[in-house]
Amino acid sequence: MDCFVTAPRPSLEKTEKTKPFLSVLDGRKTATPPIWLMRQAGRYLPEYRELRAKSTNFLDFCYSPALAAEVTLQPIRRFGFDAAILFSDILVIPDALGQDVRFEAGEGPRLNPLTTAADIEDLAELSLDRLAPVFETIDRVKGALPAQTAFIGFCGAPWTVASYMIAGRGTPDQAPARLFAYREPDAFQILIDKLVEASIVYLKAQIKAGVEVVQIFDSWAGVLPTAEFERWCALPIAQIIAGVRKDHPDARIIAFPRGATTHLPQFIAHTHPNAIGLDTAVDPAWAAQEIPRETVIQGHLDPLVLLAGGKAQSAAVARILSAYRERGQIFNLGHGILPETPIAHVEALIEQVRSGA
Ligand code: CP3
């Protein structure tokens, strides 16, 4: 399809040459893979905890451009990662659709659950005004990043965001959303369609504000059987990617359908991301064979091995590096970094990845 053909963007050519992360996404080789970590701005950093203590309300923190920009930059200053990820949360979208979203200390997110088709119909139009501080954060970060550091924006995928909107909280198995989707597929489809539309508008606004790459997080894709995976994960993400590329044909997009396992080849065939985020459980030897060569692989060190450190860590890193030596790779974790992770283990990881061993 034409919308997947990328056109050069002359105004960016100069900076692209100096950003290894963008080079790999654009299909060029780098001596060693670029590296960033999911949740790299967060509680494992003492400087994050110090700033975080200044706001009781996590959403207020996300909507404070000075604080959010500073927290985005902290891991770049400390470690020199190849990409910064915007500091925000996937649940700003339900918030901007008028749902009540709160973060209780130590308990994670709480939303007023959507329990009926009428609740879904009653959601507001996406408020870009509500999200204005996010775009201001992007503007601030853009001007402060080192020349070689790429800038990633993001959103949650419709299925994962819907799972929080229906349950009103995080759940171990997303049972409330799965049940709702089986019992009331038409109403659930309306919710997914609203989230597809909102995500396209939101990602395009992030790109306009200055991010160079966007990642779509489908953290809970792994609980869906094949037919539901197609309908609630792959199809909505394909629509978002096509919708963003309609206005930005050269947009660089990373999809992270966590837990997609055997669905991955089909997922890529439907969605055509520039890179696929793999999770901890995927076998690197399988992925090197089965993921199309033009799709860059991002991942997928076990966050627990980074917490453990030592020989287990260096052996696991070496396995991932060697599996993808012949193709485009971005080094990352298979899910977010854990708050207990020692800083020294992150330093050792970066050193090993940049030594290429
Ligand atoms: O990666 C980054 O450094 C950028 C920031 C970022 C956050 N959340 C900050 C955050 C990103 C990309 C996210 C995405 C996100 N948020 C996801 C998808 C990725 C994943 O981890 O699966 C999901 C499912 C959420 C929803 C969410 N936000 C939960 C379940 C929680 C509570 C659990 C937890 O880790 O605390 C949050 C809160 C949150 N989002 C924190 C951070 C740094 C911790 C809040 C705090 O500091 O008090």
XYZ file of C-alpha atoms and ligand atoms in Angstrom:
405
model
C 0.000 0.000 0.000
C 1.227 3.467 -0.901
C 0.854 4.851 2.584
C 3.693 2.622 3.807
C 6.241 4.026 1.355
C 8.531 6.431 3.179
C 9.602 9.676 1.562
C 12.781 11.530 2.559
C 12.278 14.584 4.742
C 15.024 16.973 3.592
C 14.736 19.270 6.606
C 15.678 16.374 8.883
C 18.541 14.962 6.874
C 21.251 16.862 8.670
C 20.207 15.764 12.148
C 19.456 12.189 11.051
C 23.097 11.559 10.257
C 24.033 12.326 13.825
C 21.353 10.176 15.502
C 22.147 6.441 15.461
C 18.656 5.578 16.703
C 17.024 7.210 13.666
C 19.631 5.722 11.318
C 18.685 2.192 12.383
C 14.961 2.911 12.042
C 15.652 4.262 8.551
C 17.370 1.023 7.565
C 20.998 2.116 7.882
C 23.725 0.234 9.756
C 25.434 1.412 12.930
C 28.528 -0.154 14.511
C 26.599 -1.181 17.633
C 22.853 -1.083 18.312
C 21.385 2.093 19.800
C 19.954 1.613 23.295
C 17.159 3.040 25.444
C 15.036 1.404 28.154
C 11.277 1.349 28.586
C 10.380 3.350 31.732
C 13.933 4.779 31.747
C 12.579 7.875 33.512
C 11.303 6.495 36.775
C 11.633 5.316 40.311
C 14.977 3.466 40.010
C 16.573 6.950 39.665
C 17.124 8.903 42.918
C 16.836 12.187 40.991
C 13.385 11.079 39.739
C 12.193 10.193 43.245
C 13.331 13.586 44.495
C 11.360 15.523 41.861
C 8.358 13.184 42.074
C 8.069 13.932 45.815
C 7.137 17.512 44.882
C 3.721 16.489 43.440
C 1.265 14.294 45.284
C -0.807 13.790 42.160
C 0.929 11.796 39.393
C -1.242 13.247 36.596
C -0.428 16.794 37.765
C 3.228 15.768 37.582
C 2.737 14.532 33.982
C 0.948 17.804 33.117
C 3.723 20.046 34.533
C 5.942 20.818 31.522
C 8.948 21.961 33.567
C 8.919 18.823 35.739
C 8.019 16.388 32.948
C 10.757 17.827 30.696
C 13.330 17.596 33.466
C 12.407 13.971 34.216
C 12.574 13.095 30.485
C 16.140 14.445 30.394
C 17.398 12.840 33.639
C 18.264 9.407 32.179
C 19.869 11.066 29.144
C 22.193 13.119 31.348
C 23.047 10.193 33.583
C 23.489 7.434 30.990
C 23.603 9.051 27.527
C 20.896 6.766 26.085
C 20.404 7.036 22.307
C 16.770 8.114 22.723
C 14.713 10.039 25.253
C 11.089 9.029 25.810
C 8.565 11.710 26.637
C 7.600 11.550 30.303
C 3.835 11.082 30.471
C 1.449 8.138 30.816
C -0.867 6.150 28.547
C -3.818 7.090 30.798
C -3.784 10.776 29.793
C -6.062 9.674 26.921
C -8.960 8.478 29.142
C -8.403 11.672 31.144
C -8.661 13.793 27.974
C -11.832 11.860 27.015
C -13.425 13.046 30.254
C -13.064 9.878 32.336
C -11.982 10.448 35.935
C -8.363 9.143 36.282
C -6.433 9.109 39.567
C -3.210 7.500 40.745
C -3.423 6.325 44.358
C -0.044 6.257 46.125
C 1.415 2.755 45.967
C -1.703 1.312 44.307
C -1.508 2.298 40.652
C -4.221 3.873 38.520
C -7.893 4.200 39.464
C -10.594 5.250 36.961
C -14.387 5.443 37.243
C -15.051 2.179 35.360
C -17.095 2.190 32.145
C -19.669 -0.524 32.805
C -22.371 0.042 30.167
C -22.693 0.947 26.496
C -24.159 4.280 27.673
C -20.952 5.042 29.642
C -18.998 4.580 26.401
C -21.409 6.755 24.404
C -21.085 9.451 27.092
C -17.310 9.870 26.693
C -16.362 13.374 25.558
C -14.538 14.356 22.379
C -10.764 14.230 22.881
C -9.651 17.491 24.518
C -6.363 18.637 22.987
C -6.524 21.578 25.419
C -6.251 19.141 28.324
C -3.182 17.613 26.608
C -1.559 20.995 25.834
C 1.023 20.601 28.668
C 2.254 17.392 26.980
C 2.986 19.303 23.774
C 4.695 22.040 25.773
C 6.845 19.366 27.447
C 7.834 18.102 23.988
C 8.777 21.612 22.930
C 10.995 22.076 25.994
C 12.732 18.698 25.655
C 13.335 19.183 21.942
C 15.419 22.272 22.606
C 17.445 20.633 25.376
C 18.404 17.238 23.925
C 21.977 16.480 22.819
C 22.381 16.473 19.006
C 22.810 12.684 18.848
C 19.766 11.816 20.988
C 16.466 10.913 19.322
C 13.100 11.796 20.864
C 10.265 9.251 21.251
C 6.601 10.043 21.882
C 4.011 7.382 22.660
C 0.473 6.307 23.329
C -1.149 3.200 24.732
C -2.804 0.897 22.207
C -6.622 0.860 22.236
C -6.885 -2.628 23.778
C -4.566 -1.851 26.706
C -6.099 1.586 27.369
C -9.625 0.116 27.122
C -8.686 -2.590 29.646
C -8.053 0.153 32.251
C -11.141 2.145 31.215
C -13.472 -0.861 31.633
C -11.941 -2.309 34.824
C -11.185 1.073 36.392
C -7.787 -0.234 37.481
C -4.963 -2.572 36.527
C -5.981 -6.256 36.649
C -3.830 -9.390 36.413
C -5.720 -10.875 33.452
C -7.829 -8.006 32.007
C -10.905 -10.175 32.672
C -13.362 -7.260 32.960
C -12.513 -5.925 29.469
C -12.378 -9.417 27.933
C -15.804 -10.251 29.360
C -17.275 -6.932 28.251
C -15.914 -7.484 24.722
C -17.510 -10.978 24.561
C -20.844 -9.843 25.979
C -21.164 -6.479 24.223
C -18.914 -6.515 21.144
C -20.747 -3.632 19.460
C -20.308 -1.305 22.441
C -16.688 -2.410 22.887
C -16.069 -1.728 19.177
C -17.328 1.836 19.694
C -14.845 2.307 22.545
C -11.974 0.896 20.456
C -12.948 3.135 17.508
C -12.955 6.206 19.769
C -9.505 5.249 21.058
C -8.172 4.696 17.519
C -9.391 8.154 16.523
C -8.015 9.803 19.689
C -4.651 8.030 19.326
C -4.217 9.205 15.730
C -4.952 12.826 16.705
C -2.700 12.569 19.768
C 0.279 10.991 17.965
C 0.045 13.465 15.083
C 0.033 16.338 17.586
C 3.116 14.870 19.303
C 4.910 14.623 15.941
C 3.933 18.196 15.124
C 5.290 19.295 18.524
C 8.649 17.661 17.788
C 8.967 13.943 18.596
C 10.877 11.992 15.930
C 9.532 8.503 16.634
C 6.360 7.184 18.287
C 5.842 3.935 20.159
C 2.458 2.261 20.627
C 2.361 0.241 23.880
C 0.001 -2.767 23.855
C 1.120 -4.095 27.216
C -1.800 -6.541 27.565
C -1.954 -7.938 24.004
C -0.835 -11.331 25.330
C -4.157 -12.336 26.932
C -6.148 -12.311 23.674
C -7.049 -15.463 21.692
C -6.341 -15.282 17.941
C -9.645 -13.821 16.709
C -9.752 -11.238 19.522
C -6.057 -10.449 18.996
C -6.827 -9.619 15.363
C -9.891 -7.536 16.179
C -8.815 -5.651 19.322
C -5.016 -5.477 18.981
C -3.744 -5.837 15.374
C -6.555 -4.075 13.500
C -6.774 -0.961 15.727
C -2.975 -0.583 15.689
C -2.964 -0.980 11.881
C -5.585 1.789 11.704
C -3.535 4.072 13.965
C -0.349 3.514 11.965
C -2.121 4.101 8.634
C -3.891 7.157 10.101
C -0.638 8.738 11.292
C 1.135 7.959 7.994
C -1.676 9.534 5.992
C -0.468 12.929 7.237
C 3.147 11.945 7.978
C 4.172 9.332 5.388
C 7.691 9.257 6.818
C 6.637 8.803 10.475
C 8.786 6.279 12.335
C 6.605 3.963 14.391
C 7.492 1.243 16.911
C 4.751 -1.209 17.912
C 5.026 -3.169 21.171
C 2.331 -5.873 21.325
C 3.590 -7.459 24.532
C 2.970 -11.196 24.748
C 1.936 -11.504 21.068
C 4.187 -14.613 20.684
C 3.016 -16.681 17.670
C 0.796 -13.805 16.484
C 3.848 -11.619 15.773
C 4.366 -12.384 12.048
C 0.667 -11.756 11.307
C 0.712 -8.633 13.460
C 3.636 -7.203 11.468
C 2.017 -8.133 8.153
C -1.115 -6.201 9.158
C 0.414 -3.172 10.841
C 3.771 -2.512 9.077
C 5.604 -0.794 11.938
C 9.184 0.416 11.327
C 10.236 -1.557 14.409
C 8.665 -4.264 16.526
C 9.169 -4.264 20.286
C 9.665 -7.837 21.482
C 9.024 -8.999 25.032
C 11.110 -11.043 27.427
C 9.655 -14.434 26.493
C 10.391 -14.310 22.746
C 13.242 -16.596 21.655
C 15.861 -14.450 19.862
C 16.754 -17.313 17.502
C 13.074 -17.651 16.496
C 12.665 -13.902 16.049
C 15.814 -13.612 13.919
C 14.245 -16.185 11.549
C 10.580 -15.215 11.607
C 10.501 -11.398 11.832
C 10.867 -9.885 8.325
C 14.315 -8.392 7.791
C 12.996 -4.943 6.960
C 11.370 -4.743 10.406
C 13.831 -3.487 13.015
C 13.807 -5.552 16.226
C 13.641 -3.701 19.550
C 14.209 -5.486 22.833
C 14.178 -7.665 24.770
C 16.282 -8.257 27.845
C 14.386 -9.580 30.879
C 14.011 -6.657 33.350
C 14.658 -9.171 36.142
C 18.040 -10.140 34.679
C 18.957 -6.435 34.763
C 17.963 -6.397 38.414
C 20.046 -9.548 39.093
C 23.119 -8.262 37.213
C 26.464 -10.083 37.045
C 27.100 -13.089 34.820
C 23.411 -13.786 34.207
C 23.085 -10.275 32.800
C 26.184 -10.310 30.598
C 25.276 -13.734 29.158
C 21.689 -12.676 28.371
C 22.866 -9.420 26.751
C 25.412 -11.319 24.625
C 22.698 -13.744 23.424
C 20.480 -10.903 22.239
C 23.324 -8.971 20.615
C 24.556 -12.012 18.697
C 21.087 -13.114 17.502
C 20.506 -9.819 15.667
C 24.037 -8.925 14.553
C 23.126 -9.196 10.870
C 20.052 -6.952 11.027
C 18.618 -3.699 12.362
C 18.388 -3.762 16.153
C 17.543 -1.358 18.948
C 18.596 -2.684 22.343
C 15.940 -2.440 25.068
C 14.252 -4.431 27.808
C 11.351 -6.811 27.214
C 9.206 -4.620 29.505
C 9.757 -1.604 31.783
C 12.758 -1.282 34.082
C 11.954 -2.313 37.669
C 12.174 0.310 40.444
C 14.641 -1.837 42.455
C 17.189 -2.010 39.582
C 20.713 -0.930 40.646
C 22.161 1.982 38.646
C 25.454 0.075 38.275
C 23.682 -2.702 36.342
C 22.320 -0.175 33.859
C 25.831 1.260 33.429
C 27.257 -2.216 32.812
C 24.506 -2.920 30.276
C 25.245 0.217 28.267
C 28.966 -0.479 28.327
C 28.461 -4.023 27.043
C 26.018 -3.019 24.290
C 28.358 -0.247 23.095
C 31.349 -2.590 23.126
C 29.365 -4.883 20.820
C 30.253 -8.022 22.806
O 9.127 5.019 29.701
C 9.238 6.129 30.269
O 10.201 6.422 30.990
C 8.202 7.208 29.973
C 7.097 7.305 30.859
C 6.002 6.250 30.963
C 5.266 6.068 32.165
N 4.244 5.191 31.906
C 5.531 6.756 33.432
C 4.978 6.217 34.685
C 5.450 5.412 30.001
C 5.887 5.163 28.554
C 4.340 4.750 30.612
C 3.465 3.801 29.894
C 2.459 3.050 30.642
N 1.684 3.469 31.686
C 2.049 1.735 30.306
C 2.584 0.918 29.134
C 3.926 0.355 29.401
C 3.976 -0.744 30.421
O 4.703 -0.551 31.408
O 3.312 -1.768 30.223
C 1.044 1.354 31.208
C 0.331 0.026 31.245
C 0.814 2.475 32.061
C -0.211 2.597 33.156
C 0.412 2.856 34.462
N 1.052 4.015 34.823
C 0.450 1.977 35.576
C -0.139 0.585 35.607
C 1.117 2.639 36.593
C 1.316 2.163 38.013
C 2.354 1.121 38.097
C 3.708 1.735 38.289
O 4.627 1.359 37.564
O 3.797 2.573 39.192
C 1.524 3.904 36.104
C 2.272 4.949 36.831
C 3.545 5.425 36.203
N 3.697 5.768 34.899
C 4.770 5.667 36.893
C 5.675 6.160 35.944
C 7.095 6.594 36.161
C 5.006 5.501 38.382
C 4.265 6.549 39.146
C 5.064 7.230 40.220
O 6.222 7.634 40.006
O 4.496 7.413 41.298
